[in-house]
């Protein structure tokens, strides 16, 4: 902790340690009312030599420093606007304020942009790959999980699990922060049309948490920049039932920005799960044919409101509150058909289950941002407090149909839990000169989770506890971290190196003392990113990072639901985190109609978390996560974007990788190696009358572990949209999982058993969406909920 305190003191004192010199400043507006961000400002001398460049911020403000005295020309340039060039006199040690610069829209250029500028673009930044996704048809319909399925390198499984390059150990952020909105199905409540871009960060810099061995997916939401009142109403209807209503309002003035969003969702899901099980293969074989039908109904309400207040030109505070509450009502029907040799039926059982679950997730967030006269210098403090609770009950009725009808005692389970999470962090960005920057940061996270689980069986005297399943679990986690990193540029070569230190303390205990476990570990996580831009406009990038993959609560939680008579998944409180060393080499080249982006990567993991399936003494199949020795993964990823004509966009992605796993647990050997691939093909047509069509085909190749072989997985999504009423309204129709192709088929093999499974968690879904905007353009939106502390 002494090192962390020392870095904190450095951060507080370094702010005033650099001298200030001659400056140029100003603000850039459109129509004297709307600030224009990202304007390129260039200062040239009389020989047209570039002296310095700058970019306006989100408020339209730009600054230049350390300017020698003299006479110059200053130019303001942004695609879609007419460039402006003016002479300027600069005196040493004086501030030159050019005042308000007004740019006019270039109507001729805007017409061209309307036809060609709506395609998704790919950019390589120093430490990330950026995908502009806001104008895809499928990014205007559905939820964020649907949108992620069209982002290269990213895939979402039928159950909603997000992975990067086939690796599920990925950290999902929203606006650069850990997100409580990624828990469970909460991301499905965030509309896809609120997303501006998705950043895929295979090797994150040290300013990011070290969690997520596969890397980070950072979802950047749109922001409203227009003064006055603005808003949006989004209405969705679907089959199976998906009813969503989401109004949003925003008010912005010079000093104050007020925002509020309300979301209502009513959704039904239909699932089908089939199992064929063969046990006792070396002796008296027993065969089981099992079918589970599932109907899930989810009600959800989301409320988010808050304010940004600009105290002065250099100090801004933000405060906001988020509440997301859900009420789920699920029903399942399971049928079991047992038989022996020759296929003679031995017995038939059926079980019906019904569950009710209430969840409430709440978040308070606060941000203080201080900017300085020196361009690029910024100090921020963020605080978030998350608190949630859940209450779930299952009622299970079981009866034997054959050979003789028997009604078994009713079973009920109860799971009640809650969590309190506090996060405080501070960051300082300190430019050293026009090409180099030093950055510091501190972060503290404190998490406490309580959970009670009870299983009871009904008898003639009332309810009694089953197998002593009546316990309470307490999970405590404290993570303290600090980082420092340096970034610079030498000609066309950009580089960034840093190191992050994280100290973790974890405590797990239950009421009866079965799972007492305290852990404390500290690690250093170095990062390095290097990028070179060639004269041809191509970019070559190399990167390295060390990462950690901490087990999620679902992997640790030892209590399990009793829905299935035949199998259960249980958590493992003894799990340890795994570590990864990740290397990547990427290339990006943009031509007029073609974007070419290949990448080579290598990842070495230790302490890998793997699912282990075994049969207990009662014949019940148990699946639990365990740590094995190591895994190595290497691959080639290729992304190609092609616009042969203005109205047609083709996008294809291919990821081929080889993996080797080694390790053992009890009597199971996990040594295995294999090859697999993922692919995606997308076609989009955009017509002049703002009518657009898009279709996406996803493919995940067959893959295997030492125990389980999973077949290839296919899916097709389709969408079309029409914008009208002078860009105020958009109506969209989309189909996800067209033709019900998305089926997960697997085979698990043990010493004396084999289990074949076919899972279809979600049937095809048809949606009709209407979006109406008040004082907003087609590509704008109001402020949306950002994030929570923990994953």
PDB file of C-alpha atoms in Angstrom, residues 308-569:
ATOM      1  CA  UNK A 308     -24.069  17.108 -15.537  1.00  0.00           C
ATOM      2  CA  UNK A 309     -23.206  20.524 -14.090  1.00  0.00           C
ATOM      3  CA  UNK A 310     -20.397  22.667 -15.449  1.00  0.00           C
ATOM      4  CA  UNK A 311     -19.138  24.729 -12.517  1.00  0.00           C
ATOM      5  CA  UNK A 312     -16.810  26.713 -14.793  1.00  0.00           C
ATOM      6  CA  UNK A 313     -14.707  26.167 -17.906  1.00  0.00           C
ATOM      7  CA  UNK A 314     -12.461  23.667 -16.100  1.00  0.00           C
ATOM      8  CA  UNK A 315     -14.660  21.871 -13.546  1.00  0.00           C
ATOM      9  CA  UNK A 316     -17.641  19.577 -14.160  1.00  0.00           C
ATOM     10  CA  UNK A 317     -19.563  17.215 -11.881  1.00  0.00           C
ATOM     11  CA  UNK A 318     -21.998  14.425 -12.769  1.00  0.00           C
ATOM     12  CA  UNK A 319     -24.465  12.612 -10.522  1.00  0.00           C
ATOM     13  CA  UNK A 320     -26.911   9.910 -11.618  1.00  0.00           C
ATOM     14  CA  UNK A 321     -29.088   7.070 -10.355  1.00  0.00           C
ATOM     15  CA  UNK A 322     -29.987   3.811 -12.114  1.00  0.00           C
ATOM     16  CA  UNK A 323     -32.575   1.244 -11.073  1.00  0.00           C
ATOM     17  CA  UNK A 324     -33.280  -1.922 -13.028  1.00  0.00           C
ATOM     18  CA  UNK A 325     -35.910  -4.260 -11.620  1.00  0.00           C
ATOM     19  CA  UNK A 326     -37.038  -7.562 -13.148  1.00  0.00           C
ATOM     20  CA  UNK A 327     -39.769 -10.067 -12.380  1.00  0.00           C
ATOM     21  CA  UNK A 328     -39.412 -13.437 -14.138  1.00  0.00           C
ATOM     22  CA  UNK A 329     -41.929 -16.250 -14.268  1.00  0.00           C
ATOM     23  CA  UNK A 330     -40.606 -19.474 -15.830  1.00  0.00           C
ATOM     24  CA  UNK A 331     -42.207 -22.864 -16.466  1.00  0.00           C
ATOM     25  CA  UNK A 332     -40.476 -26.118 -17.427  1.00  0.00           C
ATOM     26  CA  UNK A 333     -41.724 -29.588 -18.321  1.00  0.00           C
ATOM     27  CA  UNK A 334     -39.279 -32.515 -18.165  1.00  0.00           C
ATOM     28  CA  UNK A 335     -40.023 -36.030 -19.378  1.00  0.00           C
ATOM     29  CA  UNK A 336     -37.688 -38.967 -18.607  1.00  0.00           C
ATOM     30  CA  UNK A 337     -37.864 -42.310 -20.439  1.00  0.00           C
ATOM     31  CA  UNK A 338     -35.598 -45.031 -18.961  1.00  0.00           C
ATOM     32  CA  UNK A 339     -34.870 -48.323 -20.719  1.00  0.00           C
ATOM     33  CA  UNK A 340     -32.444 -51.233 -20.529  1.00  0.00           C
ATOM     34  CA  UNK A 341     -30.863 -53.483 -23.132  1.00  0.00           C
ATOM     35  CA  UNK A 342     -32.992 -54.059 -26.184  1.00  0.00           C
ATOM     36  CA  UNK A 343     -34.766 -50.727 -25.717  1.00  0.00           C
ATOM     37  CA  UNK A 344     -37.415 -52.155 -23.372  1.00  0.00           C
ATOM     38  CA  UNK A 345     -38.956 -49.307 -21.387  1.00  0.00           C
ATOM     39  CA  UNK A 346     -38.259 -49.564 -17.678  1.00  0.00           C
ATOM     40  CA  UNK A 347     -40.008 -46.459 -16.364  1.00  0.00           C
ATOM     41  CA  UNK A 348     -41.291 -43.050 -17.396  1.00  0.00           C
ATOM     42  CA  UNK A 349     -41.220 -39.987 -15.164  1.00  0.00           C
ATOM     43  CA  UNK A 350     -42.329 -36.391 -15.638  1.00  0.00           C
ATOM     44  CA  UNK A 351     -41.514 -33.259 -13.678  1.00  0.00           C
ATOM     45  CA  UNK A 352     -43.116 -29.838 -13.968  1.00  0.00           C
ATOM     46  CA  UNK A 353     -41.420 -26.814 -12.500  1.00  0.00           C
ATOM     47  CA  UNK A 354     -42.505 -23.235 -11.955  1.00  0.00           C
ATOM     48  CA  UNK A 355     -40.313 -20.424 -10.678  1.00  0.00           C
ATOM     49  CA  UNK A 356     -40.731 -16.791  -9.675  1.00  0.00           C
ATOM     50  CA  UNK A 357     -37.748 -14.486  -9.412  1.00  0.00           C
ATOM     51  CA  UNK A 358     -37.491 -10.816  -8.456  1.00  0.00           C
ATOM     52  CA  UNK A 359     -34.280  -8.835  -8.918  1.00  0.00           C
ATOM     53  CA  UNK A 360     -33.484  -5.217  -8.187  1.00  0.00           C
ATOM     54  CA  UNK A 361     -30.222  -3.615  -9.292  1.00  0.00           C
ATOM     55  CA  UNK A 362     -29.479  -0.060  -8.123  1.00  0.00           C
ATOM     56  CA  UNK A 363     -26.551   2.220  -8.842  1.00  0.00           C
ATOM     57  CA  UNK A 364     -25.426   5.637  -7.660  1.00  0.00           C
ATOM     58  CA  UNK A 365     -22.670   7.275  -9.678  1.00  0.00           C
ATOM     59  CA  UNK A 366     -20.632  10.445  -9.230  1.00  0.00           C
ATOM     60  CA  UNK A 367     -17.905  11.970 -11.380  1.00  0.00           C
ATOM     61  CA  UNK A 368     -15.717  15.037 -10.993  1.00  0.00           C
ATOM     62  CA  UNK A 369     -13.629  16.159 -13.967  1.00  0.00           C
ATOM     63  CA  UNK A 370     -11.086  18.951 -13.920  1.00  0.00           C
ATOM     64  CA  UNK A 371      -9.465  20.193 -17.104  1.00  0.00           C
ATOM     65  CA  UNK A 372      -6.549  22.632 -17.340  1.00  0.00           C
ATOM     66  CA  UNK A 373      -5.236  25.363 -19.580  1.00  0.00           C
ATOM     67  CA  UNK A 374      -2.695  22.893 -20.854  1.00  0.00           C
ATOM     68  CA  UNK A 375      -4.295  20.898 -23.699  1.00  0.00           C
ATOM     69  CA  UNK A 376      -4.863  17.250 -22.831  1.00  0.00           C
ATOM     70  CA  UNK A 377      -4.282  17.593 -19.095  1.00  0.00           C
ATOM     71  CA  UNK A 378      -7.162  16.138 -17.081  1.00  0.00           C
ATOM     72  CA  UNK A 379      -7.882  14.981 -13.543  1.00  0.00           C
ATOM     73  CA  UNK A 380     -10.940  12.808 -12.751  1.00  0.00           C
ATOM     74  CA  UNK A 381     -12.517  11.226  -9.689  1.00  0.00           C
ATOM     75  CA  UNK A 382     -15.205   8.528 -10.053  1.00  0.00           C
ATOM     76  CA  UNK A 383     -17.304   6.978  -7.310  1.00  0.00           C
ATOM     77  CA  UNK A 384     -20.000   4.335  -7.708  1.00  0.00           C
ATOM     78  CA  UNK A 385     -22.121   2.484  -5.206  1.00  0.00           C
ATOM     79  CA  UNK A 386     -24.084  -0.532  -6.452  1.00  0.00           C
ATOM     80  CA  UNK A 387     -26.568  -2.501  -4.387  1.00  0.00           C
ATOM     81  CA  UNK A 388     -28.802  -5.290  -5.593  1.00  0.00           C
ATOM     82  CA  UNK A 389     -31.003  -8.038  -4.205  1.00  0.00           C
ATOM     83  CA  UNK A 390     -32.720 -11.114  -5.624  1.00  0.00           C
ATOM     84  CA  UNK A 391     -35.352 -13.580  -4.489  1.00  0.00           C
ATOM     85  CA  UNK A 392     -36.101 -16.778  -6.406  1.00  0.00           C
ATOM     86  CA  UNK A 393     -38.437 -19.670  -5.617  1.00  0.00           C
ATOM     87  CA  UNK A 394     -38.948 -22.986  -7.422  1.00  0.00           C
ATOM     88  CA  UNK A 395     -41.914 -25.357  -7.037  1.00  0.00           C
ATOM     89  CA  UNK A 396     -41.285 -28.837  -8.473  1.00  0.00           C
ATOM     90  CA  UNK A 397     -43.933 -31.529  -8.912  1.00  0.00           C
ATOM     91  CA  UNK A 398     -42.775 -35.052  -9.923  1.00  0.00           C
ATOM     92  CA  UNK A 399     -44.731 -38.187 -10.803  1.00  0.00           C
ATOM     93  CA  UNK A 400     -44.095 -41.593 -12.336  1.00  0.00           C
ATOM     94  CA  UNK A 401     -46.262 -42.430 -15.323  1.00  0.00           C
ATOM     95  CA  UNK A 402     -45.074 -46.010 -16.020  1.00  0.00           C
ATOM     96  CA  UNK A 403     -45.120 -48.821 -14.946  1.00  0.00           C
ATOM     97  CA  UNK A 404     -47.436 -47.753 -12.116  1.00  0.00           C
ATOM     98  CA  UNK A 405     -48.536 -44.134 -11.523  1.00  0.00           C
ATOM     99  CA  UNK A 406     -46.913 -42.648  -8.416  1.00  0.00           C
ATOM    100  CA  UNK A 407     -46.993 -39.039  -7.193  1.00  0.00           C
ATOM    101  CA  UNK A 408     -43.767 -38.040  -5.432  1.00  0.00           C
ATOM    102  CA  UNK A 409     -43.536 -35.376  -2.698  1.00  0.00           C
ATOM    103  CA  UNK A 410     -43.468 -31.763  -3.906  1.00  0.00           C
ATOM    104  CA  UNK A 411     -40.122 -29.979  -3.678  1.00  0.00           C
ATOM    105  CA  UNK A 412     -39.535 -26.275  -3.285  1.00  0.00           C
ATOM    106  CA  UNK A 413     -36.323 -24.237  -3.185  1.00  0.00           C
ATOM    107  CA  UNK A 414     -35.630 -20.678  -2.105  1.00  0.00           C
ATOM    108  CA  UNK A 415     -32.634 -18.530  -2.978  1.00  0.00           C
ATOM    109  CA  UNK A 416     -32.310 -15.037  -1.465  1.00  0.00           C
ATOM    110  CA  UNK A 417     -29.268 -12.871  -2.078  1.00  0.00           C
ATOM    111  CA  UNK A 418     -27.913  -9.338  -2.029  1.00  0.00           C
ATOM    112  CA  UNK A 419     -24.763  -7.408  -2.762  1.00  0.00           C
ATOM    113  CA  UNK A 420     -23.150  -4.075  -1.900  1.00  0.00           C
ATOM    114  CA  UNK A 421     -20.332  -2.815  -4.121  1.00  0.00           C
ATOM    115  CA  UNK A 422     -18.314   0.390  -3.689  1.00  0.00           C
ATOM    116  CA  UNK A 423     -15.797   1.687  -6.218  1.00  0.00           C
ATOM    117  CA  UNK A 424     -13.582   4.780  -5.977  1.00  0.00           C
ATOM    118  CA  UNK A 425     -10.976   5.692  -8.565  1.00  0.00           C
ATOM    119  CA  UNK A 426      -8.946   8.680  -9.676  1.00  0.00           C
ATOM    120  CA  UNK A 427      -6.910   9.323 -12.836  1.00  0.00           C
ATOM    121  CA  UNK A 428      -4.517  12.038 -13.937  1.00  0.00           C
ATOM    122  CA  UNK A 429      -3.392  12.603 -17.531  1.00  0.00           C
ATOM    123  CA  UNK A 430      -0.332  14.871 -17.704  1.00  0.00           C
ATOM    124  CA  UNK A 431       1.065  15.891 -21.109  1.00  0.00           C
ATOM    125  CA  UNK A 432       4.843  16.320 -20.967  1.00  0.00           C
ATOM    126  CA  UNK A 433       5.113  17.970 -24.379  1.00  0.00           C
ATOM    127  CA  UNK A 434       3.265  17.920 -27.704  1.00  0.00           C
ATOM    128  CA  UNK A 435       4.108  14.230 -28.334  1.00  0.00           C
ATOM    129  CA  UNK A 436       4.336  12.519 -24.931  1.00  0.00           C
ATOM    130  CA  UNK A 437       1.971  11.939 -22.019  1.00  0.00           C
ATOM    131  CA  UNK A 438       2.303  10.534 -18.515  1.00  0.00           C
ATOM    132  CA  UNK A 439      -0.725   8.982 -16.812  1.00  0.00           C
ATOM    133  CA  UNK A 440      -1.374   7.801 -13.223  1.00  0.00           C
ATOM    134  CA  UNK A 441      -4.332   6.144 -11.572  1.00  0.00           C
ATOM    135  CA  UNK A 442      -5.622   4.613  -8.355  1.00  0.00           C
ATOM    136  CA  UNK A 443      -8.662   2.413  -7.805  1.00  0.00           C
ATOM    137  CA  UNK A 444     -10.318   0.684  -4.846  1.00  0.00           C
ATOM    138  CA  UNK A 445     -13.203  -1.810  -5.079  1.00  0.00           C
ATOM    139  CA  UNK A 446     -14.987  -3.364  -2.125  1.00  0.00           C
ATOM    140  CA  UNK A 447     -17.664  -6.007  -2.677  1.00  0.00           C
ATOM    141  CA  UNK A 448     -19.824  -7.985  -0.246  1.00  0.00           C
ATOM    142  CA  UNK A 449     -22.353 -10.633  -1.339  1.00  0.00           C
ATOM    143  CA  UNK A 450     -24.797 -12.552   0.892  1.00  0.00           C
ATOM    144  CA  UNK A 451     -26.851 -15.548  -0.213  1.00  0.00           C
ATOM    145  CA  UNK A 452     -29.248 -17.969   1.491  1.00  0.00           C
ATOM    146  CA  UNK A 453     -30.355 -21.217  -0.153  1.00  0.00           C
ATOM    147  CA  UNK A 454     -32.924 -23.685   1.156  1.00  0.00           C
ATOM    148  CA  UNK A 455     -34.423 -26.885  -0.335  1.00  0.00           C
ATOM    149  CA  UNK A 456     -37.529 -28.455   1.224  1.00  0.00           C
ATOM    150  CA  UNK A 457     -39.738 -31.473   0.587  1.00  0.00           C
ATOM    151  CA  UNK A 458     -43.388 -31.785   1.517  1.00  0.00           C
ATOM    152  CA  UNK A 459     -44.572 -34.645   3.714  1.00  0.00           C
ATOM    153  CA  UNK A 460     -47.650 -35.418   5.773  1.00  0.00           C
ATOM    154  CA  UNK A 461     -46.415 -33.230   8.647  1.00  0.00           C
ATOM    155  CA  UNK A 462     -45.494 -30.232   6.476  1.00  0.00           C
ATOM    156  CA  UNK A 463     -42.154 -29.196   4.946  1.00  0.00           C
ATOM    157  CA  UNK A 464     -38.769 -30.691   5.837  1.00  0.00           C
ATOM    158  CA  UNK A 465     -35.212 -29.810   4.731  1.00  0.00           C
ATOM    159  CA  UNK A 466     -33.749 -32.045   1.973  1.00  0.00           C
ATOM    160  CA  UNK A 467     -30.253 -33.466   2.507  1.00  0.00           C
ATOM    161  CA  UNK A 468     -29.393 -30.628   4.938  1.00  0.00           C
ATOM    162  CA  UNK A 469     -29.614 -28.088   2.087  1.00  0.00           C
ATOM    163  CA  UNK A 470     -30.130 -25.020   4.266  1.00  0.00           C
ATOM    164  CA  UNK A 471     -27.121 -22.751   4.222  1.00  0.00           C
ATOM    165  CA  UNK A 472     -25.854 -19.185   4.025  1.00  0.00           C
ATOM    166  CA  UNK A 473     -22.847 -17.994   1.990  1.00  0.00           C
ATOM    167  CA  UNK A 474     -20.869 -14.767   2.506  1.00  0.00           C
ATOM    168  CA  UNK A 475     -18.448 -13.605  -0.196  1.00  0.00           C
ATOM    169  CA  UNK A 476     -16.105 -10.648   0.418  1.00  0.00           C
ATOM    170  CA  UNK A 477     -13.746  -9.139  -2.153  1.00  0.00           C
ATOM    171  CA  UNK A 478     -11.349  -6.183  -1.908  1.00  0.00           C
ATOM    172  CA  UNK A 479      -9.220  -5.097  -4.885  1.00  0.00           C
ATOM    173  CA  UNK A 480      -6.766  -2.211  -4.665  1.00  0.00           C
ATOM    174  CA  UNK A 481      -4.916  -1.155  -7.799  1.00  0.00           C
ATOM    175  CA  UNK A 482      -2.552   1.504  -9.096  1.00  0.00           C
ATOM    176  CA  UNK A 483      -1.042   2.109 -12.515  1.00  0.00           C
ATOM    177  CA  UNK A 484       1.372   4.347 -14.345  1.00  0.00           C
ATOM    178  CA  UNK A 485       1.897   4.539 -18.092  1.00  0.00           C
ATOM    179  CA  UNK A 486       3.800   6.628 -20.614  1.00  0.00           C
ATOM    180  CA  UNK A 487       2.814   7.318 -24.215  1.00  0.00           C
ATOM    181  CA  UNK A 488       4.814   9.054 -26.903  1.00  0.00           C
ATOM    182  CA  UNK A 489       5.331   9.517 -30.602  1.00  0.00           C
ATOM    183  CA  UNK A 490       8.406   9.645 -32.840  1.00  0.00           C
ATOM    184  CA  UNK A 491       7.415  10.564 -36.378  1.00  0.00           C
ATOM    185  CA  UNK A 492       5.006   7.866 -37.554  1.00  0.00           C
ATOM    186  CA  UNK A 493       5.851   5.577 -34.633  1.00  0.00           C
ATOM    187  CA  UNK A 494       3.520   5.691 -31.598  1.00  0.00           C
ATOM    188  CA  UNK A 495       4.179   3.762 -28.417  1.00  0.00           C
ATOM    189  CA  UNK A 496       2.641   3.258 -24.996  1.00  0.00           C
ATOM    190  CA  UNK A 497       3.972   1.265 -22.062  1.00  0.00           C
ATOM    191  CA  UNK A 498       2.704   0.859 -18.549  1.00  0.00           C
ATOM    192  CA  UNK A 499       2.403  -1.322 -15.500  1.00  0.00           C
ATOM    193  CA  UNK A 500      -0.534  -1.996 -13.213  1.00  0.00           C
ATOM    194  CA  UNK A 501      -0.385  -3.463  -9.721  1.00  0.00           C
ATOM    195  CA  UNK A 502      -3.406  -5.185  -8.176  1.00  0.00           C
ATOM    196  CA  UNK A 503      -3.783  -6.457  -4.609  1.00  0.00           C
ATOM    197  CA  UNK A 504      -6.733  -8.818  -4.070  1.00  0.00           C
ATOM    198  CA  UNK A 505      -8.246 -10.164  -0.852  1.00  0.00           C
ATOM    199  CA  UNK A 506     -11.107 -12.684  -0.999  1.00  0.00           C
ATOM    200  CA  UNK A 507     -13.056 -14.291   1.822  1.00  0.00           C
ATOM    201  CA  UNK A 508     -15.645 -17.083   1.427  1.00  0.00           C
ATOM    202  CA  UNK A 509     -17.525 -18.627   4.328  1.00  0.00           C
ATOM    203  CA  UNK A 510     -20.851 -20.330   5.020  1.00  0.00           C
ATOM    204  CA  UNK A 511     -22.940 -20.900   8.093  1.00  0.00           C
ATOM    205  CA  UNK A 512     -22.056 -24.563   8.632  1.00  0.00           C
ATOM    206  CA  UNK A 513     -18.342 -24.103   7.850  1.00  0.00           C
ATOM    207  CA  UNK A 514     -18.139 -26.187   4.668  1.00  0.00           C
ATOM    208  CA  UNK A 515     -16.626 -23.516   2.429  1.00  0.00           C
ATOM    209  CA  UNK A 516     -14.331 -21.371   4.576  1.00  0.00           C
ATOM    210  CA  UNK A 517     -11.657 -19.995   2.264  1.00  0.00           C
ATOM    211  CA  UNK A 518      -9.514 -16.839   2.519  1.00  0.00           C
ATOM    212  CA  UNK A 519      -7.179 -15.790  -0.280  1.00  0.00           C
ATOM    213  CA  UNK A 520      -4.747 -12.913  -0.720  1.00  0.00           C
ATOM    214  CA  UNK A 521      -2.592 -12.344  -3.776  1.00  0.00           C
ATOM    215  CA  UNK A 522      -0.866  -9.432  -5.523  1.00  0.00           C
ATOM    216  CA  UNK A 523       0.387  -9.273  -9.095  1.00  0.00           C
ATOM    217  CA  UNK A 524       2.001  -6.830 -11.519  1.00  0.00           C
ATOM    218  CA  UNK A 525       0.512  -6.556 -15.016  1.00  0.00           C
ATOM    219  CA  UNK A 526       2.792  -4.950 -17.642  1.00  0.00           C
ATOM    220  CA  UNK A 527       1.465  -3.712 -20.997  1.00  0.00           C
ATOM    221  CA  UNK A 528       3.108  -2.497 -24.209  1.00  0.00           C
ATOM    222  CA  UNK A 529       1.544  -1.145 -27.411  1.00  0.00           C
ATOM    223  CA  UNK A 530       3.476  -0.017 -30.514  1.00  0.00           C
ATOM    224  CA  UNK A 531       1.959   1.334 -33.735  1.00  0.00           C
ATOM    225  CA  UNK A 532       3.532   2.484 -36.997  1.00  0.00           C
ATOM    226  CA  UNK A 533       1.691   4.325 -39.754  1.00  0.00           C
ATOM    227  CA  UNK A 534       3.134   3.974 -43.264  1.00  0.00           C
ATOM    228  CA  UNK A 535       3.062   6.703 -45.923  1.00  0.00           C
ATOM    229  CA  UNK A 536       0.487   4.645 -47.806  1.00  0.00           C
ATOM    230  CA  UNK A 537      -1.971   5.021 -44.929  1.00  0.00           C
ATOM    231  CA  UNK A 538      -1.528   1.453 -43.698  1.00  0.00           C
ATOM    232  CA  UNK A 539      -1.003   0.779 -39.989  1.00  0.00           C
ATOM    233  CA  UNK A 540       1.037  -1.969 -38.325  1.00  0.00           C
ATOM    234  CA  UNK A 541       0.468  -2.589 -34.630  1.00  0.00           C
ATOM    235  CA  UNK A 542       2.094  -4.861 -32.039  1.00  0.00           C
ATOM    236  CA  UNK A 543       0.992  -5.346 -28.447  1.00  0.00           C
ATOM    237  CA  UNK A 544       1.552  -7.378 -25.282  1.00  0.00           C
ATOM    238  CA  UNK A 545      -0.266  -7.585 -21.950  1.00  0.00           C
ATOM    239  CA  UNK A 546      -0.521  -9.791 -18.910  1.00  0.00           C
ATOM    240  CA  UNK A 547      -4.113 -10.465 -17.802  1.00  0.00           C
ATOM    241  CA  UNK A 548      -6.025 -12.157 -14.981  1.00  0.00           C
ATOM    242  CA  UNK A 549      -9.295 -14.079 -15.149  1.00  0.00           C
ATOM    243  CA  UNK A 550     -11.031 -14.086 -11.771  1.00  0.00           C
ATOM    244  CA  UNK A 551     -13.826 -16.650 -11.299  1.00  0.00           C
ATOM    245  CA  UNK A 552     -17.303 -15.164 -11.520  1.00  0.00           C
ATOM    246  CA  UNK A 553     -19.787 -15.575  -8.671  1.00  0.00           C
ATOM    247  CA  UNK A 554     -21.669 -18.209 -10.661  1.00  0.00           C
ATOM    248  CA  UNK A 555     -18.517 -20.328 -10.791  1.00  0.00           C
ATOM    249  CA  UNK A 556     -17.936 -20.036  -7.023  1.00  0.00           C
ATOM    250  CA  UNK A 557     -21.527 -20.352  -5.737  1.00  0.00           C
ATOM    251  CA  UNK A 558     -21.745 -23.930  -4.325  1.00  0.00           C
ATOM    252  CA  UNK A 559     -25.545 -24.245  -4.012  1.00  0.00           C
ATOM    253  CA  UNK A 560     -27.532 -25.544  -6.956  1.00  0.00           C
ATOM    254  CA  UNK A 561     -31.121 -25.674  -8.144  1.00  0.00           C
ATOM    255  CA  UNK A 562     -32.861 -29.057  -8.149  1.00  0.00           C
ATOM    256  CA  UNK A 563     -34.796 -28.579 -11.380  1.00  0.00           C
ATOM    257  CA  UNK A 564     -33.387 -31.622 -13.191  1.00  0.00           C
ATOM    258  CA  UNK A 565     -33.564 -35.106 -11.659  1.00  0.00           C
ATOM    259  CA  UNK A 566     -30.600 -36.220 -13.729  1.00  0.00           C
ATOM    260  CA  UNK A 567     -27.934 -33.473 -13.686  1.00  0.00           C
ATOM    261  CA  UNK A 568     -26.820 -30.344 -11.832  1.00  0.00           C
ATOM    262  CA  UNK A 569     -24.285 -27.548 -12.174  1.00  0.00           C
TER     263      UNK A 569
END
